C-alpha positions as semicolon CSV with decimal commas, in nm:
position;residue;x (nm);y (nm);z (nm)
1;M;-7,629;3,505;20,938
2;G;-7,522;3,843;20,962
3;I;-7,296;3,829;21,184
4;L;-7,123;3,519;21,085
5;S;-7,143;3,674;20,723
6;R;-6,913;3,987;20,854
7;M;-6,663;3,742;21,097
8;I;-6,516;3,583;20,766
9;P;-6,397;3,861;20,592
10;T;-6,198;3,988;20,908
11;E;-6,039;3,620;20,956
12;D;-5,922;3,663;20,578
13;A;-5,792;4,029;20,598
14;S;-5,602;3,902;20,877
15;A;-5,454;3,611;20,738
16;R;-5,360;3,837;20,432
17;K;-5,163;4,077;20,658
18;R;-4,963;3,800;20,801
19;E;-4,842;3,634;20,482
20;I;-4,760;4,025;20,329
21;E;-4,560;4,069;20,653
22;E;-4,390;3,740;20,601
23;K;-4,307;3,844;20,255
24;L;-4,176;4,165;20,343
25;K;-3,970;4,011;20,613
26;Q;-3,830;3,812;20,317
27;E;-3,741;4,104;20,104
28;Q;-3,575;4,283;20,366
29;E;-3,355;3,988;20,448
30;T;-3,251;3,974;20,052
31;L;-3,185;4,339;20,033
32;S;-2,970;4,311;20,317
33;F;-2,801;4,043;20,170
34;I;-2,769;4,202;19,842
35;R;-2,618;4,519;20,016
36;E;-2,349;4,302;20,203
37;N;-2,225;4,149;19,868
38;L;-2,232;4,513;19,692
39;E;-2,003;4,619;19,985
40;K;-1,760;4,318;19,907
41;S;-1,782;4,344;19,547
42;D;-1,663;4,709;19,588
43;Q;-1,378;4,593;19,797
44;L;-1,279;4,358;19,538
45;T;-1,311;4,608;19,254
46;K;-1,091;4,845;19,442
47;G;-0,853;4,554;19,494
48;M;-0,831;4,489;19,124
49;V;-0,816;4,847;19,024
50;S;-0,521;4,882;19,239
51;I;-0,335;4,565;19,111
52;L;-0,402;4,669;18,759
53;S;-0,266;5,029;18,811
54;S;0,033;4,866;18,923
55;F;0,064;4,621;18,613
56;E;0,011;4,885;18,413
57;S;0,300;5,087;18,556
58;R;0,551;4,810;18,557
59;L;0,438;4,762;18,177
60;M;0,508;5,113;18,093
61;Q;0,825;5,083;18,263
62;L;0,912;4,754;18,034
63;E;0,796;4,923;17,719
64;N;1,016;5,202;17,799
65;S;1,299;4,955;17,837
66;I;1,242;4,709;17,504
67;I;1,134;4,925;17,243
68;P;1,491;5,119;17,223
69;V;1,621;4,788;17,228
70;H;1,427;4,668;16,920
71;K;1,505;4,947;16,725
72;Q;1,788;4,906;16,763
73;T;1,838;4,529;16,639
74;E;1,600;4,598;16,389
75;N;1,849;4,875;16,232
76;L;2,163;4,619;16,268
77;Q;1,980;4,368;16,089
78;R;1,894;4,585;15,808
79;L;2,264;4,699;15,796
80;Q;2,354;4,327;15,830
81;D;2,123;4,292;15,512
82;N;2,262;4,550;15,304
83;V;2,624;4,427;15,402
84;D;2,509;4,073;15,231
85;K;2,347;4,265;14,915
86;T;2,634;4,456;14,882
87;L;2,872;4,159;14,928
88;S;2,662;3,978;14,666
89;C;2,625;4,214;14,413
90;M;3,025;4,294;14,424
91;D;3,063;3,896;14,386
92;H;2,801;3,909;14,100
93;V;2,989;4,218;13,921
94;I;3,344;4,090;13,944
95;S;3,231;3,765;13,810
96;Y;3,148;3,963;13,498
97;Y;3,543;4,071;13,511
98;H;3,610;3,677;13,549
99;V;3,363;3,565;13,277
100;A;3,616;3,589;12,977
101;K;3,860;3,402;13,181
102;D;3,638;3,144;13,315
103;T;3,485;3,059;12,981
104;D;3,812;3,077;12,791
105;R;3,879;2,738;12,759
106;I;3,525;2,588;12,675
107;I;3,489;2,847;12,398
108;R;3,841;2,796;12,265
109;E;3,737;2,399;12,241
110;G;3,432;2,480;12,061
111;P;3,082;2,307;12,129
112;T;3,105;1,975;11,978
113;G;3,013;1,711;12,193
114;R;2,879;1,930;12,487
115;L;2,635;2,170;12,322
116;D;2,481;2,232;12,649
117;E;2,752;2,325;12,862
118;Y;2,884;2,530;12,582
119;L;2,549;2,752;12,551
120;A;2,556;2,784;12,912
121;C;2,919;2,969;12,888
122;I;2,761;3,153;12,598
123;A;2,449;3,273;12,786
124;K;2,705;3,378;13,084
125;I;2,917;3,589;12,823
126;Q;2,583;3,741;12,691
127;K;2,510;3,848;13,051
128;A;2,805;4,017;13,103
129;V;2,799;4,185;12,764
130;E;2,469;4,314;12,873
131;Y;2,626;4,422;13,218
132;F;2,913;4,639;13,046
133;Q;2,700;4,777;12,826
134;D;2,447;4,912;13,088
135;N;2,675;5,021;13,352
136;N;3,047;5,038;13,210
137;P;3,023;5,102;12,833
138;D;3,365;5,257;12,810
139;S;3,533;4,974;13,003
140;P;3,824;4,768;12,827
141;E;3,619;4,482;12,951
142;L;3,313;4,512;12,738
143;N;3,539;4,472;12,403
144;T;3,683;4,174;12,560
145;V;3,347;3,988;12,624
146;K;3,185;4,114;12,299
147;A;3,488;3,954;12,119
148;R;3,433;3,631;12,296
149;F;3,057;3,631;12,227
150;E;3,138;3,681;11,888
151;K;3,392;3,403;11,871
152;G;3,132;3,157;12,064
153;K;2,872;3,266;11,790
154;E;3,121;3,164;11,493
155;L;3,188;2,878;11,651
156;L;2,831;2,781;11,699
157;E;2,776;2,863;11,316
158;A;3,064;2,641;11,227
159;E;2,906;2,360;11,438
160;F;2,596;2,410;11,275
161;R;2,767;2,382;10,929
162;N;2,986;2,076;11,064
163;L;2,675;1,885;11,201
164;L;2,491;1,949;10,879
165;T;2,764;1,900;10,619
166;R;2,879;1,566;10,862
167;Y;2,547;1,388;10,868
168;S;2,366;1,528;10,565
169;K;2,433;1,221;10,308
170;P;2,226;1,183;9,977
171;V;1,903;0,942;10,028
172;P;1,994;0,604;9,885
173;P;1,810;0,512;9,537
174;I;1,655;0,190;9,679
175;L;1,520;0,372;9,963
176;I;1,391;0,670;9,691
177;L;1,233;0,395;9,495
178;D;1,047;0,246;9,815
179;A;0,945;0,576;9,899
180;I;0,735;0,619;9,552
181;S;0,655;0,281;9,464
182;V;0,285;0,179;9,450
183;D;0,235;-0,179;9,506
184;E;-0,088;-0,235;9,341
185;E;-0,162;-0,555;9,582
186;L;-0,144;-0,389;9,869
187;E;-0,474;-0,194;10,024
188;V;-0,306;0,024;10,235
189;Q;0,027;0,133;10,133
190;E;0,318;0,120;10,380
191;E;0,484;0,502;10,380
192;V;0,830;0,524;10,410
193;V;0,987;0,757;10,637
194;L;1,274;0,935;10,496
195;E;1,514;1,026;10,796
196;H;1,746;1,259;10,691
197;L;1,938;1,319;10,989
198;P;1,995;1,129;11,316
199;E;1,778;1,212;11,569
200;A;2,052;1,331;11,856
201;V;2,194;1,562;11,576
202;L;1,868;1,692;11,482
203;Q;1,809;1,810;11,816
204;D;2,167;1,964;11,834
205;I;2,092;2,178;11,484
206;I;1,733;2,275;11,592
207;C;1,864;2,407;11,924
208;I;2,176;2,581;11,785
209;A;1,941;2,724;11,494
210;G;1,710;2,855;11,772
211;W;1,999;3,028;11,972
212;L;2,123;3,183;11,643
213;V;1,746;3,323;11,625
214;E;1,695;3,442;11,940
215;Y;2,048;3,531;12,062
216;G;2,271;3,534;11,778
217;R;2,098;3,812;11,545
218;N;2,210;3,581;11,254
219;Q;2,016;3,472;10,948
220;D;2,357;3,355;10,758
221;F;2,291;2,991;10,916
222;M;1,973;2,957;10,696
223;N;2,187;3,026;10,410
224;V;2,406;2,753;10,495
225;Y;2,129;2,536;10,568
226;F;1,970;2,546;10,222
227;Q;2,297;2,544;10,041
228;I;2,386;2,195;10,215
229;R;2,027;2,074;10,212
230;S;1,994;2,180;9,833
231;N;2,313;1,991;9,733
232;Q;2,192;1,698;9,914
233;L;1,854;1,699;9,765
234;D;2,034;1,735;9,390
235;R;2,305;1,452;9,467
236;S;1,987;1,204;9,562
237;I;1,792;1,258;9,251
238;K;2,137;1,244;9,072
239;G;2,204;0,901;9,249
240;L;1,843;0,800;9,156
241;K;1,911;0,852;8,781
242;E;2,281;0,683;8,817
243;H;2,094;0,370;8,970
244;F;1,876;0,349;8,672
245;R;2,197;0,401;8,452
246;K;2,374;0,104;8,622
247;S;2,060;-0,092;8,617
248;S;2,031;-0,070;8,239
249;A;2,424;-0,137;8,169
250;S;2,411;-0,454;8,394
251;S;2,083;-0,575;8,266
252;G;2,086;-0,506;7,894
253;V;1,758;-0,339;7,910
254;P;1,641;-0,012;8,031
255;Y;1,484;-0,064;8,407
256;S;1,141;-0,054;8,352
257;P;0,838;-0,155;8,589
258;A;0,723;-0,359;8,323
259;V;1,034;-0,593;8,379
260;Q;0,992;-0,771;8,730
261;T;1,329;-0,792;8,852
262;K;1,413;-0,810;9,247
263;R;1,639;-0,643;9,394
264;K;1,946;-0,799;9,585
265;D;1,913;-0,596;9,916
266;T;1,563;-0,610;9,933
267;P;1,457;-0,979;9,800
268;T;1,128;-0,941;9,947
269;K;1,032;-0,643;9,774
270;K;0,865;-0,560;9,405
271;V;1,003;-0,341;9,179
272;P;0,826;-0,032;9,226
273;K;0,553;0,047;8,968
274;R;0,481;0,396;8,826
275;P;0,069;0,442;8,836
276;G;-0,042;0,379;8,499
277;Y;0,290;0,300;8,352
278;D;0,227;-0,102;8,289
279;H;0,275;-0,036;7,894
280;D;0,622;0,142;7,901
281;L;0,835;-0,166;7,774
282;R;0,591;-0,205;7,495
283;V;0,586;0,140;7,400
284;K;0,964;0,145;7,398
285;L;0,967;-0,197;7,149
286;M;0,685;-0,034;6,906
287;T;0,882;0,295;6,940
288;D;1,197;0,123;6,829
289;A;1,001;-0,059;6,521
290;L;0,867;0,257;6,425
291;T;1,187;0,451;6,423
292;E;1,336;0,166;6,214
293;K;1,067;0,140;5,955
294;H;1,002;0,523;5,923
295;G;1,382;0,582;5,894
296;G;1,468;0,754;6,203
297;A;1,812;0,634;6,301
298;A;1,960;0,640;6,664
299;G;2,145;0,918;6,721
300;K;2,292;1,150;7,011
301;D;1,969;1,382;6,997
302;D;1,735;1,075;7,046
303;V;1,586;1,019;7,383
304;L;1,606;0,705;7,524
305;D;1,359;0,495;7,704
306;I;1,609;0,474;7,980
307;E;1,611;0,826;8,020
308;I;1,269;0,885;7,995
309;D;1,175;0,602;8,279
310;S;1,444;0,762;8,483
311;Y;1,337;1,107;8,444
312;I;0,981;1,010;8,564
313;H;1,084;0,831;8,845
314;C;1,296;1,169;8,923
315;I;0,976;1,398;8,913
316;S;0,815;1,154;9,142
317;A;1,156;1,136;9,379
318;F;1,190;1,548;9,366
319;V;0,817;1,570;9,495
320;K;0,867;1,314;9,766
321;L;1,192;1,444;9,883
322;A;1,102;1,801;9,861
323;Q;0,810;1,707;10,094
324;S;1,060;1,574;10,323
325;E;1,281;1,821;10,314
326;Y;1,008;2,078;10,382
327;A;0,894;1,878;10,722
328;L;1,255;1,898;10,815
329;L;1,299;2,251;10,750
330;L;0,988;2,334;10,957
331;E;1,129;2,227;11,274
332;I;1,501;2,415;11,194
333;I;1,405;2,702;11,023
334;P;1,196;3,018;11,173
335;E;0,829;3,036;11,065
336;H;0,880;3,360;10,877
337;H;1,178;3,257;10,700
338;Q;1,043;2,885;10,582
339;K;0,900;2,961;10,271
340;K;1,174;3,154;10,132
341;T;1,441;2,941;10,244
342;F;1,239;2,644;10,102
343;D;1,217;2,803;9,751
344;S;1,602;2,883;9,761
345;L;1,627;2,509;9,900
346;I;1,455;2,334;9,595
347;Q;1,607;2,552;9,324
348;E;1,916;2,401;9,217
349;A;1,697;2,016;9,180
350;L;1,410;2,152;9,036
351;D;1,626;2,351;8,779
352;N;1,779;2,069;8,692
353;L;1,481;1,838;8,617
354;M;1,298;2,163;8,442
355;L;1,648;2,160;8,195
356;E;1,611;1,780;8,148
357;G;1,256;1,825;8,048
358;D;1,379;2,114;7,824
359;N;1,625;1,890;7,675
360;I;1,371;1,615;7,604
361;V;1,149;1,862;7,436
362;S;1,448;2,001;7,239
363;A;1,557;1,623;7,123
364;A;1,146;1,552;7,031
365;R;1,173;1,904;6,807
366;R;1,476;1,781;6,640
367;A;1,373;1,447;6,596
368;I;1,014;1,576;6,434
369;M;1,222;1,811;6,224
370;R;1,407;1,523;6,064
371;H;1,017;1,337;6,043
372;D;1,084;1,091;6,305
373;Y;0,750;1,137;6,428
374;S;0,777;0,841;6,665
375;A;0,984;1,080;6,929
376;V;0,669;1,232;7,013
377;L;0,618;0,911;7,171
378;T;0,877;0,969;7,466
379;I;0,664;1,297;7,524
380;F;0,367;1,105;7,608
381;P;0,445;0,928;7,954
382;I;0,629;1,221;8,078
383;L;0,349;1,441;8,028
384;R;0,128;1,216;8,137
385;H;0,321;1,161;8,442
386;L;0,348;1,570;8,539
387;K;-0,033;1,630;8,470
388;M;-0,104;1,348;8,707
389;N;0,125;1,474;8,972
390;K;0,092;1,809;8,919
391;S;-0,153;1,882;9,186
392;E;0,085;1,696;9,429
393;F;0,372;1,924;9,285
394;D;0,175;2,273;9,316
395;S;0,088;2,162;9,669
396;T;0,468;2,115;9,749
397;L;0,562;2,434;9,607
398;Q;0,291;2,614;9,777
399;G;0,405;2,938;9,920
400;T;0,726;2,963;9,725
401;A;0,783;3,236;9,435
402;A;0,549;3,263;9,159
403;S;0,878;3,175;8,899
404;T;0,909;2,853;9,126
405;K;0,532;2,741;9,055
406;N;0,517;2,823;8,699
407;K;0,832;2,611;8,616
408;L;0,619;2,289;8,593
409;P;0,356;2,481;8,393
410;T;0,572;2,606;8,155
411;L;0,730;2,269;8,086
412;I;0,399;2,069;8,051
413;T;0,317;2,365;7,789
414;S;0,598;2,289;7,611
415;M;0,554;1,934;7,576
416;E;0,191;1,974;7,500
417;T;0,303;2,221;7,201
418;I;0,555;2,010;7,091
419;G;0,353;1,716;7,125
420;A;0,069;1,872;6,914
421;K;0,303;1,998;6,652
422;A;0,413;1,622;6,635
423;L;0,065;1,443;6,564
424;E;-0,017;1,741;6,323
425;E;0,281;1,696;6,108
426;F;0,247;1,329;6,143
427;A;-0,098;1,323;6,022
428;D;0,045;1,574;5,740
429;S;0,348;1,329;5,649
430;I;0,082;1,047;5,618
431;K;-0,115;1,249;5,364
432;N;0,206;1,350;5,160
433;D;0,452;1,037;5,209
434;P;0,559;1,009;4,805
435;D;0,487;0,784;4,580
436;K;0,789;0,602;4,533
437;E;0,817;0,283;4,310
438;Y;1,119;0,135;4,480
439;N;0,965;0,152;4,782
440;M;0,649;-0,021;4,708
441;P;0,621;-0,387;4,819
442;K;0,677;-0,601;4,518
443;D;0,423;-0,875;4,648
444;G;0,118;-0,622;4,715
445;T;0,159;-0,669;5,102
446;V;0,111;-0,403;5,358
447;H;0,323;-0,083;5,312
448;E;0,545;0,043;5,567
449;L;0,344;0,346;5,577
450;T;0,040;0,171;5,686
451;S;0,240;-0,009;5,941
452;N;0,401;0,283;6,088
453;A;0,087;0,488;6,101
454;I;-0,127;0,201;6,255
455;L;0,155;0,132;6,516
456;F;0,187;0,526;6,600
457;L;-0,199;0,533;6,620
458;Q;-0,190;0,245;6,877
459;Q;0,041;0,409;7,094
460;L;-0,218;0,678;7,170
461;L;-0,448;0,440;7,300
462;D;-0,239;0,398;7,637
463;F;-0,224;0,822;7,614
464;Q;-0,575;0,926;7,496
465;E;-0,632;1,168;7,789
466;T;-0,276;1,316;7,732
467;A;-0,323;1,307;7,343
468;G;-0,664;1,446;7,344
469;A;-0,550;1,723;7,604
470;M;-0,264;1,792;7,391
471;L;-0,470;1,842;7,085
472;A;-0,730;2,078;7,303
473;S;-0,427;2,291;7,437
474;Q;-0,406;2,424;7,090
475;V;-0,744;2,472;7,030
476;L;-0,729;2,202;6,743
477;G;-1,119;2,165;6,743
478;D;-1,148;2,435;6,512
479;T;-0,923;2,239;6,298
480;Y;-1,149;1,914;6,301
481;N;-1,478;2,116;6,313
482;I;-1,565;1,951;6,646
483;P;-1,889;2,102;6,795
484;L;-1,806;2,224;7,131
485;D;-2,036;2,178;7,434
486;P;-2,128;2,519;7,593
487;R;-1,965;2,371;7,877
488;E;-1,631;2,333;7,672
489;S;-1,636;2,678;7,520
490;S;-1,341;2,826;7,712
491;S;-1,044;2,861;7,530
492;S;-0,795;2,747;7,803
493;A;-0,691;2,352;7,785
494;S;-0,808;2,273;8,117
495;S;-1,170;2,330;8,028
496;Y;-1,198;2,092;7,799
497;T;-1,371;1,807;7,953
498;S;-1,245;1,448;7,914
499;E;-1,538;1,359;7,653
500;F;-1,430;1,641;7,430
501;N;-1,087;1,568;7,444
502;K;-1,178;1,200;7,359
503;R;-1,397;1,325;7,044
504;L;-1,107;1,558;6,938
505;L;-0,907;1,262;6,970
506;S;-1,130;1,030;6,768
507;T;-1,128;1,302;6,491
508;Y;-0,741;1,311;6,442
509;I;-0,731;0,949;6,427
510;C;-1,012;0,949;6,137
511;K;-0,800;1,206;5,979
512;V;-0,475;1,040;5,994
513;L;-0,673;0,748;5,871
514;G;-0,828;0,934;5,614
515;N;-0,502;1,066;5,481
516;L;-0,354;0,695;5,501
517;Q;-0,641;0,576;5,269
518;L;-0,627;0,885;5,022
519;N;-0,212;0,822;5,027
520;L;-0,257;0,384;4,955
521;L;-0,492;0,501;4,670
522;S;-0,228;0,737;4,526
523;K;0,038;0,480;4,575
524;S;-0,157;0,202;4,469
525;K;-0,138;0,379;4,080
526;V;0,227;0,315;4,053
527;Y;0,132;-0,045;4,024
528;E;0,127;-0,153;3,622
529;D;-0,080;-0,457;3,742
530;A;-0,464;-0,360;3,831
531;A;-0,475;-0,671;4,015
532;L;-0,162;-0,620;4,224
533;S;-0,283;-0,274;4,300
534;A;-0,635;-0,436;4,407
535;I;-0,417;-0,692;4,630
536;F;-0,205;-0,386;4,761
537;L;-0,553;-0,173;4,862
538;H;-0,680;-0,490;5,000
539;N;-0,400;-0,559;5,230
540;N;-0,353;-0,267;5,365
541;Y;-0,750;-0,163;5,437
542;N;-0,732;-0,513;5,573
543;Y;-0,473;-0,474;5,820
544;I;-0,635;-0,106;5,910
545;L;-0,930;-0,282;5,999
546;K;-0,800;-0,589;6,182
547;S;-0,571;-0,368;6,362
548;L;-0,863;-0,104;6,451
549;E;-1,053;-0,438;6,593
550;K;-0,762;-0,627;6,781
551;S;-0,716;-0,298;6,979
552;E;-0,954;-0,042;7,097
553;L;-0,891;0,192;6,831
554;I;-1,229;0,087;6,674
555;Q;-1,386;0,206;6,990
556;L;-1,218;0,547;6,961
557;V;-1,259;0,583;6,600
558;T;-1,647;0,512;6,615
559;V;-1,673;0,794;6,852
560;T;-1,708;1,045;6,585
561;Q;-1,739;0,797;6,269
562;K;-2,004;0,551;6,330
563;R;-1,979;0,357;6,007
564;A;-1,593;0,292;6,029
565;E;-1,598;-0,072;6,034
566;S;-1,862;-0,129;5,770
567;L;-1,692;0,153;5,537
568;Y;-1,368;-0,040;5,540
569;R;-1,549;-0,378;5,473
570;E;-1,689;-0,231;5,182
571;L;-1,350;-0,106;5,054
572;I;-1,205;-0,452;5,122
573;E;-1,502;-0,591;4,914
574;Q;-1,446;-0,358;4,616
575;Q;-1,082;-0,452;4,615
576;I;-1,181;-0,856;4,603
577;I;-1,382;-0,760;4,312
578;S;-1,152;-0,539;4,171
579;Y;-0,902;-0,860;4,213
580;K;-1,130;-1,077;4,060
581;S;-1,160;-0,912;3,719
582;S;-0,806;-1,013;3,649
583;W;-0,955;-1,362;3,599
584;F;-1,188;-1,237;3,350
585;K;-0,888;-1,268;3,045
586;V;-0,914;-1,610;3,180
587;T;-1,254;-1,739;3,215
588;E;-1,356;-1,531;2,917
589;H;-1,227;-1,789;2,699
590;L;-1,457;-2,041;2,883
591;S;-1,767;-1,847;2,811
592;E;-2,010;-1,932;2,493
593;K;-1,900;-1,648;2,343
594;N;-1,779;-1,724;1,954
595;M;-1,856;-2,112;2,066
596;P;-1,941;-2,262;1,720
597;V;-2,303;-2,414;1,738
598;F;-2,278;-2,783;1,568
599;Q;-2,496;-3,071;1,630
600;P;-2,375;-3,408;1,746
601;G;-2,169;-3,599;1,479
602;T;-2,143;-3,305;1,252
603;K;-1,752;-3,239;1,121
604;L;-1,644;-2,891;1,258
605;K;-1,511;-2,669;0,984
606;D;-1,118;-2,562;1,042
607;K;-1,231;-2,184;1,143
608;E;-1,468;-2,381;1,419
609;R;-1,191;-2,593;1,550
610;Q;-0,964;-2,322;1,539
611;I;-1,188;-2,117;1,773
612;I;-1,213;-2,407;2,024
613;K;-0,839;-2,428;1,997
614;D;-0,794;-2,072;2,090
615;K;-1,014;-2,070;2,360
616;F;-0,792;-2,419;2,517
617;K;-0,474;-2,204;2,435
618;G;-0,597;-1,861;2,607
619;F;-0,719;-2,069;2,891
620;N;-0,422;-2,226;2,961
621;D;-0,186;-1,941;2,906
622;G;-0,397;-1,711;3,071
623;L;-0,412;-1,978;3,397
624;E;-0,053;-2,020;3,361
625;E;0,065;-1,667;3,365
626;L;-0,161;-1,561;3,628
627;C;-0,073;-1,884;3,889
628;K;0,310;-1,773;3,781
629;T;0,262;-1,399;3,871
630;Q;0,000;-1,437;4,138
631;K;0,200;-1,709;4,300
632;G;0,467;-1,422;4,407
633;W;0,180;-1,225;4,551
634;A;0,103;-1,188;4,898
635;I;-0,210;-1,198;5,153
636;P;-0,074;-1,221;5,471
637;D;-0,448;-1,248;5,656
638;K;-0,496;-1,635;5,607
639;E;-0,847;-1,595;5,651
640;Q;-0,868;-1,368;5,355
641;R;-0,617;-1,543;5,156
642;D;-0,836;-1,875;5,211
643;F;-1,132;-1,693;5,113
644;I;-1,031;-1,560;4,787
645;R;-0,830;-1,856;4,688
646;R;-1,162;-2,067;4,739
647;S;-1,379;-1,805;4,590
648;Q;-1,190;-1,810;4,276
649;K;-1,189;-2,167;4,258
650;T;-1,563;-2,199;4,259
651;V;-1,588;-1,951;3,982
652;V;-1,289;-2,097;3,764
653;S;-1,347;-2,456;3,823
654;E;-1,730;-2,396;3,758
655;A;-1,691;-2,238;3,463
656;Y;-1,379;-2,482;3,341
657;R;-1,600;-2,771;3,382
658;A;-1,889;-2,653;3,233
659;F;-1,657;-2,576;2,920
660;L;-1,505;-2,895;2,932
661;Q;-1,867;-3,072;2,926
662;R;-1,951;-2,855;2,602
663;C;-1,643;-2,960;2,422
664;A;-1,652;-3,323;2,564
665;N;-1,796;-3,488;2,244
666;I;-1,624;-3,221;1,986
667;S;-1,344;-3,370;1,778
668;F;-1,136;-3,039;1,734
669;T;-0,776;-3,198;1,734
670;K;-0,589;-3,531;1,699
671;N;-0,387;-3,433;1,987
672;P;-0,657;-3,311;2,262
673;E;-0,369;-3,349;2,554
674;K;-0,207;-3,053;2,406
675;Y;-0,520;-2,839;2,434
676;H;-0,703;-3,024;2,743
677;K;-0,366;-2,955;2,966
678;Y;-0,563;-2,952;3,308
679;H;-0,820;-3,146;3,467
680;P;-1,075;-2,930;3,701
681;E;-0,872;-3,047;4,033
682;H;-0,537;-2,953;3,889
683;V;-0,680;-2,619;3,816
684;E;-0,810;-2,581;4,183
685;E;-0,451;-2,705;4,297
686;M;-0,273;-2,421;4,106
687;I;-0,542;-2,162;4,217
688;E;-0,506;-2,302;4,587
689;K;-0,041;-2,208;4,551
690;L;-0,180;-1,851;4,449
691;F;-0,026;-1,618;4,737
692;D;0,207;-1,872;4,823
693;T;0,591;-1,779;4,739
694;S;0,690;-2,090;4,878
695;A;0,464;-2,327;4,659
């Protein structure tokens, strides 16, 4: 075992040795291969280095040959570019010397019909001017192109004026009326666009204006613009006034929205309505009646209804046209000149409107001086319209001078002042109207002063807010002792609330009615017959009450006088009682006073018979006299007339029947028919004919 164990390691070592020797041999062979390849690589590297060295040498030779050629070519190219630029600059400079000649024909012929081409020529001239100013300011060419530029600018200004003059036309009245009309049947109003200039012409004008501002350094065209457009605005409004005048002349009545007439050229459209002016025609008719009754005579100073209606429409037209003009102006005039130009543009038309308004105020003032207080009715519709449109008016004039903005408020103040003066003087005239016997109605009917006063007050219903504000503007609340609400304590008329104005107007109406009552009471004393005086007061009081009840006046009166209606009824009842007392001298003969006491079958004494005869005679004579006299009196109200007749018939008939019954069995005369002239039915018929002049 020991020998075997030593032999096994010896064999392993030998094998291991052989294996190592074989690997060593392989490594040696590999090393030999590598060395051979390295030798070959060195040879190849040496060959490549030789080739690259030769290539580098050749490149250096080529570079030394090409670089001078390149630099020479680059210099030649630069020289060529400089020559081209020089020639171009020369051509450009030379062109400035030919600008005057090249543009002469176009400038002389003007811009009409070829504005773009003309502006292009002007641009060339302008560049030439700039060139000579910068490079040769002493050259004669500079003066030439400057003169040509100024000539071109003058022709552009002339073209601006010519286009505006040629195409600016007054807006036709029909179109204006359509623009300001209000059709209550339409929920959405179709806005009428006012086109002042054709679109192509407008674009040319805008283009010229822009050039004149940017290059022409000229603002004179703005003066030209506002002068031409101002003239057209004024002519448009005057054309509308002339339209009203012709409409009035052809139809025979003033043009008014209350008169629904159709225009021939627009048969499908209604006559335009002004908001809130449905009562204008009624106002005119009542104004005419007032003028006739109150002694006013038509004259050159009187303001006609057609003029008022026309003026109201012209105010609305001015606002609409001014707004349209401002929209047009925004496209043409530079922004920082727009407000000033617009202010100048509207001055003539606005001044004419304000002057006309002042004339209306002056006419009303002269009429009031003649005590023709109905003239104030011409102020109301205008004042109401002005105040209704004041906010829009102010908005339109926003940005204009303070003097321009204040013109309408000044006119409104003047109208409120003269209106308040008229109202106050009218109230005083009612109180102080003289008691003239020849002016009293012979039949005791309604006095013209009463009808005038009521008619005048009824007109205030259509203008309650206006009339109330009119009174408030003059701080008349103190005059009427109206308690002010704390919110209404400002002295400014605008601070008075609508409710306060209503109370103020109510108090004014009550004052007029109170003055009227006092005057009627005074006038009634002119009558010698107390019964006629009672009938006169009854008729007037009844007329006042009925007029109040038929209109909204009673509601307005009761704002401050709750018992107005019952007070008038009491006054009427008092006068009926006073009238009935006139029959006492008739019915007193039918009383038992002094009537003899007798027994049936007893013969009367002569004195007793005479008493009965006197009673019959007194009754007959009194009845005949009263019926004859009172038949000529008048009670226009049928209800009241019938009531008084019926009441009096009952009283007289019953007394007469009782008297006849007492005298039925008394023999007081041989000719009873001489004294018993009337049967009770006949007496009733006679009373039934009272207050009937046709009977």
